[in-house]
Tab-separated table of C-alpha atoms in Angstrom:
chain	number	residue	atom	x	y	z
A	21	MET	CA	-19.768	-19.567	14.311
A	22	ALA	CA	-16.440	-19.011	12.556
A	23	HIS	CA	-17.865	-16.103	10.573
A	24	LEU	CA	-19.294	-14.612	13.769
A	25	ALA	CA	-15.902	-14.834	15.490
A	26	GLU	CA	-14.199	-13.227	12.491
A	27	GLY	CA	-16.654	-10.349	12.601
A	28	VAL	CA	-16.117	-9.891	16.323
A	29	TRP	CA	-12.344	-9.909	15.860
A	30	ARG	CA	-12.493	-7.281	13.113
A	31	ASP	CA	-14.584	-5.043	15.347
A	32	VAL	CA	-12.225	-5.639	18.284
A	33	LEU	CA	-9.231	-4.693	16.130
A	34	ASP	CA	-11.007	-1.497	15.065
A	35	GLU	CA	-11.533	-0.613	18.724
A	36	ILE	CA	-7.901	-1.324	19.554
A	37	GLN	CA	-6.639	0.800	16.669
A	38	ARG	CA	-8.758	3.722	17.855
A	39	ASP	CA	-7.364	3.282	21.361
A	40	ILE	CA	-3.649	3.121	20.577
A	41	GLY	CA	-3.265	4.777	17.182
A	42	GLU	CA	-2.189	3.468	13.826
A	43	HIS	CA	1.536	3.218	14.514
A	44	GLN	CA	1.377	0.989	17.592
A	45	PHE	CA	-1.473	-1.000	16.072
A	46	TYR	CA	0.524	-1.600	12.890
A	47	SER	CA	3.528	-2.735	14.907
A	48	TRP	CA	1.788	-5.159	17.255
A	49	PHE	CA	-1.672	-6.204	16.078
A	50	LYS	CA	-1.561	-6.636	12.319
A	51	ASN	CA	-0.154	-10.161	12.670
A	52	LEU	CA	-2.372	-11.306	15.542
A	53	GLY	CA	-5.224	-13.695	14.861
A	54	LEU	CA	-8.210	-15.070	16.753
A	55	ARG	CA	-7.900	-18.841	17.149
A	56	ASP	CA	-10.797	-19.593	19.516
A	57	TYR	CA	-13.455	-17.450	21.105
A	58	ASP	CA	-16.370	-17.876	23.497
A	59	ARG	CA	-17.892	-15.738	26.211
A	60	ASP	CA	-15.299	-16.927	28.756
A	61	SER	CA	-12.029	-16.733	26.812
A	62	ALA	CA	-10.418	-15.553	23.587
A	63	THR	CA	-7.277	-17.267	22.294
A	64	LEU	CA	-5.094	-15.085	20.085
A	65	THR	CA	-2.305	-16.350	17.828
A	66	VAL	CA	1.049	-14.577	17.848
A	67	PRO	CA	4.118	-15.275	15.664
A	68	ASN	CA	6.717	-15.734	18.419
A	69	LEU	CA	7.400	-15.731	22.150
A	70	PHE	CA	8.681	-12.162	22.120
A	71	THR	CA	5.416	-10.841	20.682
A	72	ARG	CA	3.410	-13.007	23.087
A	73	ASP	CA	5.232	-11.656	26.131
A	74	TRP	CA	5.105	-8.051	24.941
A	75	VAL	CA	1.436	-7.978	23.908
A	76	SER	CA	0.339	-10.023	26.914
A	77	GLY	CA	2.189	-7.794	29.356
A	78	LYS	CA	1.324	-4.461	27.798
A	79	TYR	CA	-2.004	-4.835	26.008
A	80	SER	CA	-4.076	-7.620	27.627
A	81	PRO	CA	-6.352	-5.236	29.596
A	82	LEU	CA	-6.851	-3.099	26.486
A	83	ILE	CA	-7.757	-6.158	24.379
A	84	GLN	CA	-10.181	-7.358	27.030
A	85	SER	CA	-11.772	-3.912	27.179
A	86	ALA	CA	-12.168	-3.880	23.389
A	87	PHE	CA	-13.923	-7.263	23.506
A	88	GLU	CA	-16.233	-5.956	26.212
A	89	ARG	CA	-17.182	-2.896	24.183
A	90	VAL	CA	-17.912	-5.029	21.114
A	91	THR	CA	-19.638	-8.035	22.708
A	92	GLY	CA	-20.698	-6.941	26.175
A	93	GLN	CA	-18.445	-9.661	27.626
A	94	ALA	CA	-14.878	-9.411	28.957
A	95	PRO	CA	-13.302	-12.792	28.129
A	96	ARG	CA	-9.990	-13.968	29.525
A	97	ILE	CA	-7.271	-13.247	26.940
A	98	LEU	CA	-5.014	-16.189	26.088
A	99	PHE	CA	-2.105	-16.373	23.657
A	100	GLU	CA	-0.822	-19.177	21.464
A	101	VAL	CA	2.437	-19.016	19.523
A	102	ASP	CA	1.921	-19.823	15.850
A	103	PRO	CA	4.892	-18.918	13.589
A	104	ALA	CA	2.641	-19.280	10.535
A	105	SER	CA	0.759	-16.175	11.657
A	106	ALA	CA	3.779	-13.938	11.048
A	107	VAL	CA	3.339	-11.398	8.280
A	108	PRO	CA	5.567	-8.487	7.186
A	109	LEU	CA	5.040	-5.380	9.278
A	110	VAL	CA	7.633	-2.918	8.067
A	111	PRO	CA	10.127	-2.917	5.205
A	112	SER	CA	13.073	-5.252	5.659
A	113	LEU	CA	16.279	-3.853	7.037
A	114	PRO	CA	18.661	-3.022	4.214
A	115	ALA	CA	21.181	-5.804	3.728
A	116	GLU	CA	24.847	-4.917	3.901
A	117	LYS	CA	26.918	-6.042	0.926
A	118	GLY	CA	30.537	-6.750	1.712
A	119	PRO	CA	32.790	-4.385	3.621
A	120	ALA	CA	31.689	-1.235	1.789
A	121	ARG	CA	31.284	1.719	4.136
A	122	PRO	CA	27.801	3.234	4.292
A	123	SER	CA	27.337	6.967	3.920
A	124	SER	CA	28.803	8.924	6.815
A	125	PHE	CA	25.426	10.013	8.171
A	126	ILE	CA	22.204	8.024	8.205
A	127	SER	CA	19.198	9.663	9.777
A	128	GLU	CA	15.535	8.746	9.961
A	129	VAL	CA	14.857	12.148	11.509
A	130	GLN	CA	15.776	15.421	9.806
A	131	LEU	CA	18.457	17.309	11.716
A	132	ASN	CA	17.572	20.859	12.679
A	133	SER	CA	20.344	23.223	11.593
A	134	ASN	CA	19.569	25.428	14.606
A	135	TYR	CA	20.302	22.603	17.041
A	136	SER	CA	24.015	23.302	17.423
A	137	PHE	CA	26.187	23.819	20.476
A	138	SER	CA	26.631	27.479	19.598
A	139	GLN	CA	22.871	28.062	19.789
A	140	PHE	CA	22.295	26.097	22.978
A	141	VAL	CA	21.542	28.340	25.958
A	142	VAL	CA	23.661	27.100	28.864
A	143	GLY	CA	22.439	27.659	32.404
A	144	PRO	CA	22.956	26.235	35.900
A	145	SER	CA	20.451	23.419	35.313
A	146	ASN	CA	21.949	22.150	32.058
A	147	ARG	CA	25.630	22.987	32.337
A	148	LEU	CA	26.659	19.391	33.067
A	149	PRO	CA	24.748	17.694	30.198
A	150	HIS	CA	25.991	20.393	27.828
A	151	ALA	CA	29.605	19.858	28.887
A	152	ALA	CA	29.226	16.076	28.632
A	153	SER	CA	27.729	16.372	25.143
A	154	VAL	CA	30.566	18.601	23.976
A	155	ALA	CA	33.080	16.129	25.410
A	156	VAL	CA	31.442	13.277	23.503
A	157	ALA	CA	31.549	15.232	20.253
A	158	GLU	CA	35.198	16.155	20.777
A	159	ASN	CA	36.340	12.740	21.970
A	160	PRO	CA	33.853	10.087	20.791
A	161	ALA	CA	34.029	6.535	22.149
A	162	ASN	CA	36.153	7.714	25.063
A	163	ALA	CA	34.311	10.459	26.925
A	164	TYR	CA	31.047	9.387	28.562
A	165	ASN	CA	30.561	6.212	26.540
A	166	PRO	CA	27.639	5.694	26.521
A	167	LEU	CA	26.112	9.085	27.235
A	168	PHE	CA	22.559	9.099	28.613
A	169	LEU	CA	20.658	12.380	28.801
A	170	HIS	CA	17.705	12.460	31.181
A	171	GLY	CA	15.314	15.299	31.857
A	172	ALA	CA	11.786	16.595	31.493
A	173	VAL	CA	10.243	17.450	28.141
A	174	GLY	CA	11.457	20.709	26.611
A	175	LEU	CA	14.799	20.976	28.409
A	176	GLY	CA	16.986	20.504	25.344
A	177	LYS	CA	17.793	16.797	25.138
A	178	THR	CA	17.033	16.617	21.411
A	179	HIS	CA	18.961	19.848	20.847
A	180	LEU	CA	22.064	18.388	22.487
A	181	LEU	CA	21.813	15.060	20.657
A	182	GLN	CA	21.531	16.775	17.296
A	183	ALA	CA	24.335	19.149	18.241
A	184	ILE	CA	26.532	16.103	18.862
A	185	CYS	CA	25.684	14.828	15.364
A	186	HIS	CA	26.468	18.201	13.773
A	187	GLU	CA	29.797	18.444	15.593
A	188	LEU	CA	30.832	14.864	14.809
A	189	LEU	CA	30.087	15.396	11.125
A	190	ALA	CA	32.070	18.635	11.116
A	191	ARG	CA	35.073	17.053	12.825
A	192	ARG	CA	34.961	13.614	11.158
A	193	PRO	CA	33.089	13.692	7.835
A	194	ASP	CA	33.749	9.985	7.210
A	195	MET	CA	32.370	8.869	10.570
A	196	ARG	CA	29.412	6.483	10.334
A	197	ILE	CA	26.629	8.028	12.409
A	198	LEU	CA	23.055	6.801	12.824
A	199	TYR	CA	20.501	9.130	14.411
A	200	LEU	CA	16.965	7.841	14.941
A	201	SER	CA	14.102	7.751	17.418
A	202	CYS	CA	13.897	5.030	20.037
A	203	GLU	CA	10.501	3.967	18.694
A	204	SER	CA	12.014	3.423	15.253
A	205	PHE	CA	14.849	1.391	16.786
A	206	VAL	CA	12.393	-0.826	18.682
A	207	ASN	CA	10.222	-1.338	15.593
A	208	GLN	CA	13.262	-2.414	13.576
A	209	PHE	CA	14.254	-4.844	16.326
A	210	ILE	CA	10.763	-6.343	16.431
A	211	ALA	CA	10.645	-6.693	12.652
A	212	ALA	CA	14.043	-8.409	12.699
A	213	ILE	CA	12.802	-10.916	15.274
A	214	GLN	CA	9.629	-11.626	13.334
A	215	ARG	CA	11.531	-12.244	10.114
A	216	GLY	CA	14.432	-14.111	11.660
A	217	GLU	CA	16.814	-11.348	10.528
A	218	LEU	CA	18.622	-10.619	13.788
A	219	VAL	CA	21.990	-11.272	12.137
A	220	THR	CA	21.318	-8.459	9.662
A	221	PHE	CA	20.073	-6.228	12.483
A	222	ARG	CA	23.202	-6.824	14.569
A	223	TYR	CA	25.471	-6.304	11.573
A	224	ARG	CA	23.890	-2.975	10.777
A	225	TYR	CA	24.265	-1.589	14.277
A	226	ARG	CA	27.682	-3.061	15.012
A	227	HIS	CA	29.130	-1.330	11.951
A	228	ILE	CA	28.141	2.146	13.097
A	229	ASP	CA	30.694	4.448	14.711
A	230	ALA	CA	28.157	6.562	16.615
A	231	LEU	CA	24.598	5.531	17.468
A	232	VAL	CA	22.392	8.418	18.615
A	233	ILE	CA	18.911	7.441	19.834
A	234	ASP	CA	16.405	10.159	20.723
A	235	ASP	CA	13.468	9.725	23.123
A	236	ILE	CA	15.143	6.783	24.848
A	237	HIS	CA	12.470	6.976	27.565
A	238	PHE	CA	10.298	5.028	25.100
A	239	LEU	CA	12.012	1.934	26.545
A	240	ALA	CA	10.805	2.646	30.083
A	241	ASN	CA	8.855	-0.237	31.635
A	242	LYS	CA	9.364	-2.383	28.532
C-alpha cells in the first residue's frame, strides 16, 4: 500500500508541475510529502505553518484536481506540519560579515541601458508617475517614500524603476541599491522561513539604502 501511495504521489506531483510550471513547483512542492492517502482524503506534510497556510489557500483545488486526474477520485486535501520534511529549495542567502559595505548596486535583473529618464516618453497619462520617479531619484528617502507605481502592462513601470536605479547610481555611486523582481523577493523570504534564517534576511534588507522591487503585483491576493 505504501508503494502504491508513493507512486500516486509521484504522478500527482508530475501533474502539478505541468499545471503551474517548474518555478512555482520548485518553490512550493519539492518539500511536500504524502503522509496518508485513501479514496476520501490525502494528508500532505509541510515544513511549517507558513507553507501550510500558503499551499492550502492557494493550491488545494489544484492538488485535488491532480489527484482526480491520476486516480479518478478527488480526495479531501489535509495538511500536517512536519519540520523534518523541510529540504533546501534555493541557495542560502549570502551571510553578511561585519560592517563591510556591499557593492553599491546589487541586481538579480540586468538593467536596460535604454531605460533612462531621458528616453522615457512623457504624456498626459504618465506625467505624474514620471515626475514622482524623478523626485525619488533626486531626493531619495524623502520624496514619495515609499513610491508605488501602478498601471497596466506595457505602460512603462519597469522603465521608470530602472531609470530610478540609473539616476541614483549616477548621483550617488556609493549608494547601496538592490533591484529585483517581486517573485525573487518572495522566494527568498520563503527560503529564509524554511531554514530559520529570518535574521539574515532582515539584516540583508535593512542594510540597503534603496530597495527597488519590480512586478510588485505578484503580491496581490497573497
